[in-house]
mmCIF file of C-alpha atoms in Angstrom:
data_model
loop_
_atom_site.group_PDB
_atom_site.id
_atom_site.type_symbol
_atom_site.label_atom_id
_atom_site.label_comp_id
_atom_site.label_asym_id
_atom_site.label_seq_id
_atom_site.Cartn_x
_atom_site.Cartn_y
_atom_site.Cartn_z
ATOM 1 C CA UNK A 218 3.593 -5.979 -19.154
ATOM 2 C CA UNK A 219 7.004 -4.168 -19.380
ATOM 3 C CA UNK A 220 6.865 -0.251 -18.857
ATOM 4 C CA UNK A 221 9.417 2.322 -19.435
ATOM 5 C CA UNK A 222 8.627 5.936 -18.556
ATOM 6 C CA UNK A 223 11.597 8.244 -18.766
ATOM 7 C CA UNK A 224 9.814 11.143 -16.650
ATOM 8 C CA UNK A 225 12.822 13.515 -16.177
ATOM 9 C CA UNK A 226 11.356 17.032 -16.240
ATOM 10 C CA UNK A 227 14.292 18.385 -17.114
ATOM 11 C CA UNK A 228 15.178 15.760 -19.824
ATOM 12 C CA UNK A 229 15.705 16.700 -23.408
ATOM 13 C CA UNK A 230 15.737 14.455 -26.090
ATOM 14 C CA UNK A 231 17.224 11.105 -27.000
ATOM 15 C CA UNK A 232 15.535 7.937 -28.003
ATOM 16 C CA UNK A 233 13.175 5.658 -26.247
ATOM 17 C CA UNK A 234 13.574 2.116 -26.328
ATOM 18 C CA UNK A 235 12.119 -1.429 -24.016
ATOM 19 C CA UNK A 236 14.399 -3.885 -24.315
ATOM 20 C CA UNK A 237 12.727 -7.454 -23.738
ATOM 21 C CA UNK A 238 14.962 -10.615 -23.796
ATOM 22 C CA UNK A 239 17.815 -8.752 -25.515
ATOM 23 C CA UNK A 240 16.020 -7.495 -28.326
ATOM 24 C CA UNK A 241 14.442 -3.697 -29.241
ATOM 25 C CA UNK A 242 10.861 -3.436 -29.426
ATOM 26 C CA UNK A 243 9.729 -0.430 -31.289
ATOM 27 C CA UNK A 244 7.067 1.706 -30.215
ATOM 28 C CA UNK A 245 4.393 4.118 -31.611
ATOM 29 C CA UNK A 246 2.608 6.971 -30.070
ATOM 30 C CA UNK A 247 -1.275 7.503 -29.399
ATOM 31 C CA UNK A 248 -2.680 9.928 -26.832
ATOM 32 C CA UNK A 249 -5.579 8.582 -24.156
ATOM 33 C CA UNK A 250 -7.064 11.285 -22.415
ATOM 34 C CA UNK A 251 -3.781 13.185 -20.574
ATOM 35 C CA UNK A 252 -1.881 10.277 -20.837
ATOM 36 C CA UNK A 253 0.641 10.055 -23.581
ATOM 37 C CA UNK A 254 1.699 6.346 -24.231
ATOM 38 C CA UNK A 255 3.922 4.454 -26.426
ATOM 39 C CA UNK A 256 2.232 0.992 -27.463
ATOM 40 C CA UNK A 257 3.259 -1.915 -29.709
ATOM 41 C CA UNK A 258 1.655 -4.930 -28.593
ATOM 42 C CA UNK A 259 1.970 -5.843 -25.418
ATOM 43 C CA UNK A 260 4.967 -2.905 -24.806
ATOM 44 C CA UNK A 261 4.105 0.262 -23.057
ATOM 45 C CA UNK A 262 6.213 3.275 -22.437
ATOM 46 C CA UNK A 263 3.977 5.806 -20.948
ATOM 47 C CA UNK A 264 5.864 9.492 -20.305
ATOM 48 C CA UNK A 265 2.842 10.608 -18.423
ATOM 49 C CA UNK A 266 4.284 13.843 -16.966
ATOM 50 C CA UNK A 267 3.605 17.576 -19.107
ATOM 51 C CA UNK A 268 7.180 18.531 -18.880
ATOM 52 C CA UNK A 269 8.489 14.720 -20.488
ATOM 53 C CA UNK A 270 10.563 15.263 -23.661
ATOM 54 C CA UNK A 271 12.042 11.859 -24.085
ATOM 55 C CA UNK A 272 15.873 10.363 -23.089
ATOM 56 C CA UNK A 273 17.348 7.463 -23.293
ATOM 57 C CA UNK A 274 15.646 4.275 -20.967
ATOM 58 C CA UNK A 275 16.301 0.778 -21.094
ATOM 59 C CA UNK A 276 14.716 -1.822 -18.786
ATOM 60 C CA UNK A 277 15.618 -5.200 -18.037
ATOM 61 C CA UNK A 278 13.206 -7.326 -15.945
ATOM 62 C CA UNK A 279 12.830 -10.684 -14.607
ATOM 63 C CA UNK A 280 15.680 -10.511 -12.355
ATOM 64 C CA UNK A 281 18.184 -8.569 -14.593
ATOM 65 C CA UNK A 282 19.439 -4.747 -13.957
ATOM 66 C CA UNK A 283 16.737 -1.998 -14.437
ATOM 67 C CA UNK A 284 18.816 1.448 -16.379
ATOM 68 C CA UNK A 285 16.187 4.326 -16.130
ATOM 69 C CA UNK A 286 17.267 7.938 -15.252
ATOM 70 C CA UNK A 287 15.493 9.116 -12.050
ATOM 71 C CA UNK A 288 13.197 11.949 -11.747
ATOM 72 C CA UNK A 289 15.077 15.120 -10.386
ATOM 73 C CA UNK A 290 12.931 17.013 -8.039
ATOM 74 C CA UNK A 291 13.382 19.218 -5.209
ATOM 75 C CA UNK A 292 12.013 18.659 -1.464
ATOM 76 C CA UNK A 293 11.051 16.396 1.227
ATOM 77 C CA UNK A 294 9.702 13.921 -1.352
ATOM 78 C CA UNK A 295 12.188 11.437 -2.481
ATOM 79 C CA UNK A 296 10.724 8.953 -4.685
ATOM 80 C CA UNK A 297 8.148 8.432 -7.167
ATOM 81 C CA UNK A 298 5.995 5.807 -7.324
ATOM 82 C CA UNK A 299 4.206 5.884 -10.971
ATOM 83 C CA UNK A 300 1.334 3.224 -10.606
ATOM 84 C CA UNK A 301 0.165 1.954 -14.113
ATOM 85 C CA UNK A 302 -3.325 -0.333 -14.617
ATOM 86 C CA UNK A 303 -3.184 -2.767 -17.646
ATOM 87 C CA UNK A 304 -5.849 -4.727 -16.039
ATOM 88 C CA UNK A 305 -9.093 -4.946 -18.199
ATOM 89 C CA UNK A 306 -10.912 -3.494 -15.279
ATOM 90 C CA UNK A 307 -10.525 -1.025 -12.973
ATOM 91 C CA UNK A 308 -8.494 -0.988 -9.788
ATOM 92 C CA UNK A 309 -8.452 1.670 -7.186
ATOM 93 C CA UNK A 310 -4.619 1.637 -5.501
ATOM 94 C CA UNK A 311 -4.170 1.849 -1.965
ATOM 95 C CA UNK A 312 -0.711 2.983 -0.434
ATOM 96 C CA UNK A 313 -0.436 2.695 3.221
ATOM 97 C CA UNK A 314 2.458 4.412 5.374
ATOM 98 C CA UNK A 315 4.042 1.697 8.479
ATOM 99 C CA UNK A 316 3.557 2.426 11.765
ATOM 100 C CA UNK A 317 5.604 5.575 12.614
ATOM 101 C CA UNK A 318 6.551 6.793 9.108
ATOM 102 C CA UNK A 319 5.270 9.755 7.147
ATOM 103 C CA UNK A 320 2.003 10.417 6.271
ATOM 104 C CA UNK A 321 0.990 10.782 2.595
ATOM 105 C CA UNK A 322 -0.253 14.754 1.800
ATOM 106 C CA UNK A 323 -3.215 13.498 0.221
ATOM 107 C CA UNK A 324 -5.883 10.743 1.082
ATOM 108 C CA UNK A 325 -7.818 11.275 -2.209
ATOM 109 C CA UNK A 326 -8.618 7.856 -3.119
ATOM 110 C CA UNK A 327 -7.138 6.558 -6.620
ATOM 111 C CA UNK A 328 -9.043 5.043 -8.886
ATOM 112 C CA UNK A 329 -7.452 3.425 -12.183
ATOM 113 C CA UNK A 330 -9.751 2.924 -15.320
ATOM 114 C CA UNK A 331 -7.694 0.185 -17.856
ATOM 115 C CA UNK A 332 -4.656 2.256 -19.095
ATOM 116 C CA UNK A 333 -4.444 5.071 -17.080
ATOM 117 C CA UNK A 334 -1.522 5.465 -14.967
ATOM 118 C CA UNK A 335 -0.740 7.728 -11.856
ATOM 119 C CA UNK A 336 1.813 9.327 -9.902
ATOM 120 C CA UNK A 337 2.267 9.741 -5.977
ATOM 121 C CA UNK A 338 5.111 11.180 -4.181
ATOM 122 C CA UNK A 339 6.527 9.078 -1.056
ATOM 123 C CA UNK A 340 8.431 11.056 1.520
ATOM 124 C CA UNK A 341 12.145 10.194 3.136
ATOM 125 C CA UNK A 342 12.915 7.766 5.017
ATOM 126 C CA UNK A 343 9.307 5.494 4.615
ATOM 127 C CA UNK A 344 7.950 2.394 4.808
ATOM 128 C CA UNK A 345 4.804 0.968 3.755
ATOM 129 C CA UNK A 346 2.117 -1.329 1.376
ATOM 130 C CA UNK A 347 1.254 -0.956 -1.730
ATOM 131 C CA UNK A 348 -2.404 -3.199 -3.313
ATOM 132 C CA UNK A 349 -4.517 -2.656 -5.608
ATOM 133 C CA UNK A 350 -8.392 -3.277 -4.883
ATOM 134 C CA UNK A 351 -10.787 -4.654 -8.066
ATOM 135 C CA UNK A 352 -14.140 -5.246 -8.429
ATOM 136 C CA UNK A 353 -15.503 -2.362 -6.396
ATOM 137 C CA UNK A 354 -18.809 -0.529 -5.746
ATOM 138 C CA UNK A 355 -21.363 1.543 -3.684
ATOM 139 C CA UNK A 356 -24.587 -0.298 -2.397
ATOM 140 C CA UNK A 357 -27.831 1.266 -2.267
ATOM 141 C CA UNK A 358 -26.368 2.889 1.553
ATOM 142 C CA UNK A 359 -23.276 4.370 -0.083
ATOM 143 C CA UNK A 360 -21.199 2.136 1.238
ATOM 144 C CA UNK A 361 -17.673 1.436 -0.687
ATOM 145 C CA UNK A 362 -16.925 -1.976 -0.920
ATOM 146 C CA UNK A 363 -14.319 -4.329 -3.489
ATOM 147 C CA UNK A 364 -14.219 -7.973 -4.081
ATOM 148 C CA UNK A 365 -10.536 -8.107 -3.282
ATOM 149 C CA UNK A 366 -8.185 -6.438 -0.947
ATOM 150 C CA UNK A 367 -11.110 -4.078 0.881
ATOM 151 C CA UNK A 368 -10.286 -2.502 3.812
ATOM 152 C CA UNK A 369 -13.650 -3.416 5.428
ATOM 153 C CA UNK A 370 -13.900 0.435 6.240
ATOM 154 C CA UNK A 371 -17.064 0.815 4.047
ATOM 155 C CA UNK A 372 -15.192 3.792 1.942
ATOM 156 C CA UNK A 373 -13.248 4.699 -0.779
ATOM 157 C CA UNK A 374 -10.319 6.573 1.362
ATOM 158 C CA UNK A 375 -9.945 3.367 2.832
ATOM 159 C CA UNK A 376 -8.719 4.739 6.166
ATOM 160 C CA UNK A 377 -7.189 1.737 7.559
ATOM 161 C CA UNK A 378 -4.182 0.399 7.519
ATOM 162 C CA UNK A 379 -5.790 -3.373 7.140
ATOM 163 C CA UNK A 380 -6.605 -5.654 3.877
ATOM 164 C CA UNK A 381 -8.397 -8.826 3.792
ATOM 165 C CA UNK A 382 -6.890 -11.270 1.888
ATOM 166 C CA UNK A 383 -6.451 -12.422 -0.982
ATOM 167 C CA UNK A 384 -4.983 -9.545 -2.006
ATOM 168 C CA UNK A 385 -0.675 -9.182 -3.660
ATOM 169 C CA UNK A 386 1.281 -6.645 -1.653
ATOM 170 C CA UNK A 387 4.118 -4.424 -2.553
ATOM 171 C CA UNK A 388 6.294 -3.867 0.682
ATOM 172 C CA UNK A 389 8.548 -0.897 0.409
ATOM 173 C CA UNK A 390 10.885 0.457 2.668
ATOM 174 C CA UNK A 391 12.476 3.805 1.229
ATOM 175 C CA UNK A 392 15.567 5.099 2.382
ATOM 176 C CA UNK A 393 16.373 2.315 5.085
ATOM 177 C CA UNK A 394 19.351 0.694 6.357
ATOM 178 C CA UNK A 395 22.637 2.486 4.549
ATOM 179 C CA UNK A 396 20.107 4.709 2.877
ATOM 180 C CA UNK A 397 18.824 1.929 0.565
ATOM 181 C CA UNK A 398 15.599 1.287 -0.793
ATOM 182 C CA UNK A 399 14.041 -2.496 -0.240
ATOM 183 C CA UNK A 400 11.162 -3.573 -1.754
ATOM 184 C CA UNK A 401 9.446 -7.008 -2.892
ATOM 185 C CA UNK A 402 5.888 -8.477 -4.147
ATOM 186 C CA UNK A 403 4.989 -10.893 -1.544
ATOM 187 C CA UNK A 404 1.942 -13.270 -2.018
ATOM 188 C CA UNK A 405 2.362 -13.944 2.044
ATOM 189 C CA UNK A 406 -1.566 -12.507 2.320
ATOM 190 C CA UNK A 407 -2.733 -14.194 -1.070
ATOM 191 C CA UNK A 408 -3.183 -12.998 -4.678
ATOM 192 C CA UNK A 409 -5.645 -11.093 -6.430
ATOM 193 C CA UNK A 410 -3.673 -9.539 -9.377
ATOM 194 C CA UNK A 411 -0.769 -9.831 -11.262
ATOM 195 C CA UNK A 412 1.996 -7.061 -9.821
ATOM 196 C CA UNK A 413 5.370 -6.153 -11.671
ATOM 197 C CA UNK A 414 8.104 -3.406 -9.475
ATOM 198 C CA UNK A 415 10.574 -1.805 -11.661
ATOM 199 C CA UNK A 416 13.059 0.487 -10.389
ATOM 200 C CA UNK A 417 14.223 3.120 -11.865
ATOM 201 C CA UNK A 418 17.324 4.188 -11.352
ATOM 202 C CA UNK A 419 20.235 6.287 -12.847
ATOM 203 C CA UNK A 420 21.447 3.721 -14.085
ATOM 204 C CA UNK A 421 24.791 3.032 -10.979
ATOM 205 C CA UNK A 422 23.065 0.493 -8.893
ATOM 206 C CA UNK A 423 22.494 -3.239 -9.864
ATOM 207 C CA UNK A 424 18.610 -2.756 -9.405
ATOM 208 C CA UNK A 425 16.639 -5.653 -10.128
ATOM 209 C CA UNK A 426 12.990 -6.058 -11.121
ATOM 210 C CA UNK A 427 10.309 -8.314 -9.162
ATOM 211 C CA UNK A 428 7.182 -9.305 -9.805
ATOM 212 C CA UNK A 429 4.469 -11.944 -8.870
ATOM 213 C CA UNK A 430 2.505 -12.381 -12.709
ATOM 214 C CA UNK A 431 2.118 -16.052 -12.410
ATOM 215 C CA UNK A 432 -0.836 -16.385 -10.978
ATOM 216 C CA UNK A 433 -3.989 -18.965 -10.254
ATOM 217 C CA UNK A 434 -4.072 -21.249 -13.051
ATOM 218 C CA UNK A 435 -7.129 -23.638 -11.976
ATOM 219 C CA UNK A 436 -4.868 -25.396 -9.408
ATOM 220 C CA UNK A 437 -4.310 -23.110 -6.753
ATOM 221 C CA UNK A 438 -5.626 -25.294 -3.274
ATOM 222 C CA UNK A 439 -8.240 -22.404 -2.345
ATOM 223 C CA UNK A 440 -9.025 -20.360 -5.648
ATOM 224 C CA UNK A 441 -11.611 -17.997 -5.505
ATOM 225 C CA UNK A 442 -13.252 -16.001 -8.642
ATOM 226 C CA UNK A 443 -9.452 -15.657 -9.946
ATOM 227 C CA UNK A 444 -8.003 -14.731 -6.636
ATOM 228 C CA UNK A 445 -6.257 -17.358 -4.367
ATOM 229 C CA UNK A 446 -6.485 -17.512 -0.709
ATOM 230 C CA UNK A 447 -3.788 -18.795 1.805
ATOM 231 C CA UNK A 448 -3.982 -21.882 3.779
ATOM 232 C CA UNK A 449 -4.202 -19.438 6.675
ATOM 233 C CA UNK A 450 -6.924 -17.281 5.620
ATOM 234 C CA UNK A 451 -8.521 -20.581 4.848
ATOM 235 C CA UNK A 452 -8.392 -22.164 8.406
ATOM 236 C CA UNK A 453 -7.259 -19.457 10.407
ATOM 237 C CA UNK A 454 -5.367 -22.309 12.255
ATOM 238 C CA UNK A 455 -1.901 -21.712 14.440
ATOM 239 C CA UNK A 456 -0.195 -24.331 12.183
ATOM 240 C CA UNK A 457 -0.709 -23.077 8.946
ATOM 241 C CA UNK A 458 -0.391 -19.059 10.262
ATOM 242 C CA UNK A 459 2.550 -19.584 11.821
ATOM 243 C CA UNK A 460 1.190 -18.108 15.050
ATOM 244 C CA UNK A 461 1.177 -19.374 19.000
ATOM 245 C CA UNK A 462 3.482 -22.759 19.340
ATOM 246 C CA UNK A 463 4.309 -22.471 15.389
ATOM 247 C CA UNK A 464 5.917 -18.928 15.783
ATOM 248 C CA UNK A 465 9.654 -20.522 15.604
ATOM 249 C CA UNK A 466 11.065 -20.853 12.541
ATOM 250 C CA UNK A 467 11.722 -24.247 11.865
ATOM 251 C CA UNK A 468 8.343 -24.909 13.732
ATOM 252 C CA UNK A 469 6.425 -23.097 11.196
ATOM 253 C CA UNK A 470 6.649 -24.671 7.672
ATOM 254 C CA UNK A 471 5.201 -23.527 4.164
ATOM 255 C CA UNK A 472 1.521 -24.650 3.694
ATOM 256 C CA UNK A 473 0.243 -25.861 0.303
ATOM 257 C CA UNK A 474 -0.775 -22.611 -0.801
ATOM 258 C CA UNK A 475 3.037 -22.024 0.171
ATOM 259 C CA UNK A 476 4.599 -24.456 -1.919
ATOM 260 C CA UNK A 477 1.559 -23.651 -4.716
ATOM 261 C CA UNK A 478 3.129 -19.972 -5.348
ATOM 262 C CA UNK A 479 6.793 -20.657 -4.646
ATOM 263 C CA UNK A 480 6.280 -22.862 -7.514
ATOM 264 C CA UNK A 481 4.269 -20.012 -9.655
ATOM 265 C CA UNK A 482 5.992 -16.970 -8.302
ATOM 266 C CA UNK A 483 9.335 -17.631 -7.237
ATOM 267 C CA UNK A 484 10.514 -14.170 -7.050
ATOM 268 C CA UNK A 485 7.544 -13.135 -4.162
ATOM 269 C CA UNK A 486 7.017 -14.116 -0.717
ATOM 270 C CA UNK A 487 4.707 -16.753 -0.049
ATOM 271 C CA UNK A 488 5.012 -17.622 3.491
ATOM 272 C CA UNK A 489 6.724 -15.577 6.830
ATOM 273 C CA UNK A 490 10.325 -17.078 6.457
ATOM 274 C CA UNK A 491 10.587 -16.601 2.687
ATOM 275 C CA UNK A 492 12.113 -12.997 2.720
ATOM 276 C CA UNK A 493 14.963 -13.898 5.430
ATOM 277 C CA UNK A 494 15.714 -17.368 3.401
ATOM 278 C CA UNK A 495 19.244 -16.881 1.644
ATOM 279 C CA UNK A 496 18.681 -20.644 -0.054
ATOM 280 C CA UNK A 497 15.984 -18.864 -1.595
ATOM 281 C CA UNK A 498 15.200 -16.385 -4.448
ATOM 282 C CA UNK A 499 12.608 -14.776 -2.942
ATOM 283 C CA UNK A 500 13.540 -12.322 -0.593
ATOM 284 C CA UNK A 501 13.496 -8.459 -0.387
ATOM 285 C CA UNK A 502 15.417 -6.732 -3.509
ATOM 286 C CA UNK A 503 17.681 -3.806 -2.335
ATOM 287 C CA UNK A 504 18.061 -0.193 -4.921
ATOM 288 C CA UNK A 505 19.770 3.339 -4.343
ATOM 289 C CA UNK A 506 18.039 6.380 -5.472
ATOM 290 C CA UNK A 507 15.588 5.092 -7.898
ATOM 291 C CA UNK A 508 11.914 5.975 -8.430
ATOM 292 C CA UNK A 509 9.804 2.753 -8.714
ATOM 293 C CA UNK A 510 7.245 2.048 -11.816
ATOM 294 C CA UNK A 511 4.478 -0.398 -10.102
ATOM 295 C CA UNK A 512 2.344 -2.208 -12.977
ATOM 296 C CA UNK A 513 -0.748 -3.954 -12.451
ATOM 297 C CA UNK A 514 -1.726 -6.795 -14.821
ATOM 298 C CA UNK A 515 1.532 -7.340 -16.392
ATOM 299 C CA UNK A 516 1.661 -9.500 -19.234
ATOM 300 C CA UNK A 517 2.979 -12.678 -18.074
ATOM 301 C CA UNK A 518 4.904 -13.812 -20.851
ATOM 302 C CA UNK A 519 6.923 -10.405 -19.875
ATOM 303 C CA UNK A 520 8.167 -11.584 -16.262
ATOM 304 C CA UNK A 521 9.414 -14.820 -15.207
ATOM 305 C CA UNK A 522 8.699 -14.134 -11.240
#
C-alpha cells in the first residue's frame, strides 16, 4: 500500500493527491478513532497529526523519486518516522538505536491495531532497526511473547537490541556520511511481513522508495506459517552464514533462500554482500532531509521491490 501524509504543522491548504503509475487516484475522507485518513481502495493518505491542514504531496514508489514536504520542527529531533499498519492483524513496532547512538526518550512499547498509524521522533546523527513483531501474547505467567521477530526478552518493551529471525528489517542510518540519510529493507535475517520506506522529502533530493512486499508465495525453501526463514537460521552452518572460513567475500556465496528473495524482492538485501554489490539493485538508498513514512503490509500490486 502507497501512503501519502503531508504532516506539515505549519501547512495551509492545497490539494492532496497519490500518484500511482502516472495516474491520480482520488481520495475520500473517514475518521477512525484520532486518526484522520484518506481511503479509496487500496490508497491511503493518512494526515494523522492535529495541526495537518493539507498541501500539496505526490509520491512515486517502486524505485522512482518520492516529492513530500518535510515536517518543520524545532530541536534535537531530526526526523520523523510515521509507522502505518495495513496488516489485518496487529503488529507491535520495535525501533532499536546502534551501538553508540542516541537513545529513544521513550521505551513505551507500540502496539498497532489494523489501520492505525504512529509517530516517533529519531534524534541527529542515528542509526538503527526498525521490525515489526505479529502474532503476540501474554501466557498465563505474564510473559510477552510474538510468533515473529520476538526479542526473547519475555516483554513488551522488548529491551534488547536482538530479533530472532524470520523477521524484515528496516536499517536506517540518519544523518551519516555528508549528512545523508541511508536506509534499506533487507530480508538478510528473513521475512515475516511485507515492509514499504518512503521518504519524504522537500521535494530537492532524488529520494527513492524501497520496499520488500513480495513475499513467501508457497515456494520459499524454509517457509514457516507465512514467514520465511534463511538458509542460515535453518542450519546455523559457517557456509551458508557466511561466518569462520566463509567470512571473505567471494568465499561466502548467496544460499537458496538468497537467490529465493533476490528473485521476489530485488530491491532488499538478502544475503551480507548484497548492500556493497554495485552490479546489483539492492543496496542501501541514500536521502537529504526527509522524514520517512514506514508501511507495514503494503499492497503488493503497489511496489515492485
Amino acid at each position: 500500500m502507497v501512503v501519502a501524509s503531508p504532516e506539515d504543522p505549519g501547512c495551509c491548504g492545497g490539494d492532496v493527491g497519490v500518484y500511482i503509475a502516472g495516474n491520480v487516484a482520488g481520495v475520500r475522507r473517514s475518521r477512525r478513532g484520532a486518526v484522520e485518513r484518506e481511503r479509496e481502495l487500496m490508497v491511503v493518505a493518512s494526515p494523522a497529526d492535529p495541526d495537518y491542514c493539507g498541501g500539496d504531496v505526490a509520491v512515486y514508489i517502486a524505485g522512482h523519486v518520492a516529492g513530500v514536504r518535510r515536517s518543520q520542527r524545532a530541536g534535537v529531533y531530526s526526523t520523523k518516522f510515521k509507522l502505518e499498519n495495513e496488516c489485518s492483524y496487529t503488529v507491535w513496532p520495535r525501533v532499536v538505536p546502534g551501538n553508540g547512538t542516541q537513545p529513544l526518550t521513550t521505551t513505551t512499547p507500540l502496539k498497532l491495531e489494523p489501520g492505525e498509524s504512529a509517530s516517533i521522533f529519531i534524534p541527529v546523527s542515528w542509526f538503527g532497526q526498525l521490525w515489526a513483531r505479529t502474532r503476540c501474547s501474554y501466557d498465563i505467567t505474564g510473559r510477552f511473547t510474538c510468533l515473529t521477530g520476538d526479542c526473547g526478552t519475555g516483554s513488551a518493551e522488548c529491551d534488547s537490541a536482538q530479533t530472532v529471525p524470520p523477521v524484515t528489517v528496516a536499517e536506517f542510518n540518519i544523518s551519516g556520511n555528508g549528512g545523508l540519510d541511508f536506509y534499506s529493507v533487507s530480508a538478510t535475517r528473513g521475512y515475516n511481513l511485507a515492509m514499504l520506506v518512503v521518504p519524504q522529502s522537500d521535494g530537492e533530493a532524488n529520494c527513492m522508495a524501497t520496499a520488500c512486499v513480495n513475499g513467501p508465495n508457497g515456494n520459499c525453501p524454509y517457509e514457516t506459517s507465512g514467514s520465511c526463514t534463511t538458509t542460515c537460521f535453518a542450519f546455523g552452518d559457517p557456509k551458508n552464514c557466511c561466518s569462520g572460513a566463509y567470512v571473505p567475500r567471494g568465499v561466502c556465496k548467496p544460499s537458496e533462500y538468497s537467490l529465493y528473495f533476490g528473485s521476489r524482492c530485488p530491491w532488499a538485501p538478502s544475503y551480507v554482500y548484497d548492500e556493497n554489490d554495485g552490479k546489483k539493485k539492492n543496496r542501501a538508498f541514500a536521502c537529504s532531509m526527509a522524514d520517512y513514512l514506514i508501511t507495514f503490509c503494503p499492497h503488493p500490486s503497489l511496489a515492485t521491490g
